[in-house]
Amino acid sequence: MRVGIVCPYSLDRPGGVQLHVMDLAEALQSRGHEVSVLAPAAPGTEVPAYVTTAGRSIPVRYNGSIARIKFGFVAAMRVRAWLRDGHFDVVHLHEPGTMSLSVIAMWARLGPTVATFHTSNEHSRIMRNAKPFIKPGYEELDARIAVSPSADRTIKQHLRVAATHIIPNGVDTTAFVDAEPVGEWRGTKHAPTIGILGRMDEPRKGLDEFLGAIPYVRRRHPRARFLVAGRFSDRVAAKAARAGAEVVGELDEGMKARFMSSVDVYCAPNLGGESFGIVLVEAMASGAAVVASGLTAFRDVATDSDGEMCVALHTVGDSVELAARVNALIDDPRARRDLAARGQRRAGTFDWRQVAPRIEETYRDAIRLDAEFHPHPTKDTHA
């Protein structure tokens, strides 16, 4: 197939949707498909040859974060030209829940169109206000994918439409399974390491809860080391250092996997706004024992097909309970190893080798439905 993929968020800033889009494009290419990605990007941003950039984005506060999107007349012209010149068998839009390239492409559809919804948010003002403008386009989509049951509930609540497929985000788990630990981040019996990684400038990632657990863990394990990695401001780095954590800083994808494989316990104390929990899959794939907040999206990821939990969960926002879960795993190395092994097996179900074929089949469904309900005139018809 010739597949067009639209990413609403700018590629010059890291983010889960951007990573998913690029990984999906490469997974589809490895399976023999021809792929073109359309996305915003600042001038000078290095992108693969299969990416068409739609120009500079603007920042918009969305779902507890800052989304960098592009919209307007110029954007619409670029989307229409990309659709017209692409001659795609199917177009795959991501996150058409806010005014973006994805919404423009939904309105300008020329053939089979699929959308993936990533957001989980009970109180999305933007999605609610945009509903009159974008819902008619949703109803014309040939397939709607939600990355989790919680993402499906979000579009049902705000847009009164349901996903036709629930397909999780994919992860290249091999990169995490094979990651070599780094000596300086590895713990010892008396000085275990506990790590967190992400955009810590965003309060919803739970850095304050992570730092709040430090004194409770150190009462039991005085030499425990708390490592903070990711992309964040100097102010956040200084706050982490004052709380007694070691600031690792920003890591590339390869080092991120090595960081997760090195720590004794990986923590994901997120407060909300997560529709899937890709960070849990990555950490589990790396072989880390994971402690995470009990968000619905995290529970979905952490529960295997037998109903067994593969992550130690704590109450959202509760640093004391987070510390108790960490202490229990440090106290019992065997339980920690067992939890890590269950997590690694569970992570394998989210590998692109499992996910990509499901997305391919959704494309084929969309093409069949489009031919049935949206017949397009052939060249001979125009002659």
Coordinates of C-alpha atoms in Angstrom, one line a residue, residues 200-338:
M200 CA 9.8 16.8 34.2
D201 CA 8.7 20.5 33.5
E202 CA 5.2 19.1 33.2
P203 CA 3.7 18.6 36.7
R204 CA 1.5 15.7 35.4
K205 CA 4.6 13.6 35.1
G206 CA 4.8 13.3 38.8
L207 CA 8.3 14.6 39.7
D208 CA 7.0 16.2 43.0
E209 CA 5.6 12.8 44.0
F210 CA 8.8 11.1 43.1
L211 CA 10.9 13.6 45.1
G212 CA 8.4 13.4 48.0
A213 CA 9.1 9.7 48.3
I214 CA 12.8 10.1 48.9
P215 CA 12.7 10.7 52.7
Y216 CA 10.4 7.7 53.2
V217 CA 12.6 5.3 51.2
R218 CA 15.8 6.6 52.9
R219 CA 14.4 6.0 56.4
R220 CA 14.6 2.3 55.4
H221 CA 17.4 2.4 52.9
P222 CA 19.7 5.4 53.8
R223 CA 22.0 5.0 50.8
A224 CA 19.3 4.7 48.1
R225 CA 20.0 6.8 45.1
F226 CA 17.3 8.6 43.2
L227 CA 18.1 9.4 39.5
V228 CA 16.2 12.0 37.5
A229 CA 16.6 11.9 33.7
G230 CA 14.9 13.6 30.8
R231 CA 14.4 17.1 29.3
F232 CA 13.7 19.8 31.8
S233 CA 14.7 23.3 32.9
D234 CA 17.6 24.3 35.2
R235 CA 15.0 25.3 37.7
V236 CA 13.5 21.8 37.8
A237 CA 17.1 20.3 38.0
A238 CA 17.9 22.5 40.9
K239 CA 14.7 21.4 42.7
A240 CA 15.5 17.8 42.2
A241 CA 19.0 18.3 43.5
R242 CA 17.8 20.1 46.6
A243 CA 15.5 17.1 47.3
G244 CA 18.4 14.7 47.3
A245 CA 18.2 13.3 43.8
E246 CA 21.0 12.9 41.2
V247 CA 20.3 14.9 38.0
V248 CA 21.1 12.8 34.9
G249 CA 19.7 15.2 32.4
E250 CA 18.5 14.6 28.8
L251 CA 19.2 11.3 27.1
D252 CA 18.8 10.1 23.5
E253 CA 16.7 7.0 22.7
G254 CA 19.6 4.6 23.1
M255 CA 20.7 5.9 26.4
K256 CA 17.1 6.1 27.6
A257 CA 16.8 2.3 27.2
R258 CA 20.1 1.8 29.0
F259 CA 19.0 4.0 31.8
M260 CA 15.8 2.0 32.3
S261 CA 17.7 -1.3 32.2
S262 CA 20.2 0.0 34.8
V263 CA 18.0 1.0 37.7
D264 CA 16.7 -1.4 40.4
V265 CA 13.2 0.3 40.3
Y266 CA 11.7 2.5 37.7
C267 CA 9.0 4.9 38.8
A268 CA 6.1 6.4 36.7
P269 CA 4.1 8.4 39.3
N270 CA 2.1 10.3 36.6
L271 CA -0.9 12.3 37.7
G272 CA -3.1 12.2 34.6
G273 CA -3.4 12.9 30.9
E274 CA -2.1 9.5 29.9
S275 CA -4.1 7.5 27.3
F276 CA -1.7 4.6 27.0
G277 CA 1.5 4.6 29.1
I278 CA 4.2 3.9 26.6
V279 CA 6.8 4.7 29.2
L280 CA 5.6 1.6 31.2
V281 CA 6.0 -0.6 28.1
E282 CA 9.5 0.7 27.6
A283 CA 10.5 0.3 31.2
M284 CA 9.0 -3.2 31.4
A285 CA 10.8 -4.2 28.2
S286 CA 14.1 -3.1 29.6
G287 CA 13.7 -5.5 32.5
A288 CA 13.1 -2.9 35.2
A289 CA 10.8 -3.6 38.1
V290 CA 8.2 -0.8 37.7
V291 CA 6.2 1.2 40.2
A292 CA 3.5 3.4 38.7
S293 CA 0.5 5.4 39.7
G294 CA -2.9 3.7 39.3
L295 CA -4.1 5.6 36.3
T296 CA -6.7 3.7 34.2
A297 CA -4.4 3.8 31.2
F298 CA -1.5 2.4 33.3
R299 CA -3.7 -0.4 34.6
D300 CA -4.7 -1.3 31.1
V301 CA -1.0 -1.7 30.1
A302 CA 0.1 -3.4 33.3
T303 CA -2.6 -6.1 33.4
D304 CA -1.7 -9.2 31.3
S305 CA -4.2 -11.5 29.5
D306 CA -4.6 -13.7 32.7
G307 CA -5.5 -10.6 34.8
E308 CA -2.1 -10.7 36.6
M309 CA -0.5 -7.3 37.4
C310 CA 3.0 -6.7 35.9
V311 CA 3.6 -3.4 37.7
A312 CA 3.4 -2.4 41.3
L313 CA 0.7 0.3 41.5
H314 CA 0.2 3.1 44.0
T315 CA -2.6 5.6 44.6
V316 CA -2.2 8.6 42.2
G317 CA -0.5 11.5 43.9
D318 CA 0.5 9.5 47.1
S319 CA 4.2 9.8 47.7
V320 CA 4.0 7.7 50.9
E321 CA 2.4 4.8 49.1
L322 CA 4.9 5.2 46.2
A323 CA 7.7 4.9 48.8
A324 CA 6.1 1.8 50.3
R325 CA 6.0 0.1 46.9
V326 CA 9.6 0.9 46.3
N327 CA 10.7 -0.3 49.7
A328 CA 8.9 -3.6 49.3
L329 CA 10.7 -4.3 46.0
I330 CA 14.1 -3.3 47.4
D331 CA 13.5 -5.5 50.5
D332 CA 12.6 -8.6 48.4
P333 CA 15.0 -9.1 45.4
R334 CA 13.1 -12.2 44.3
A335 CA 9.8 -10.4 44.2
R336 CA 11.5 -7.7 42.3
R337 CA 12.9 -10.1 39.7
D338 CA 9.6 -11.9 39.3

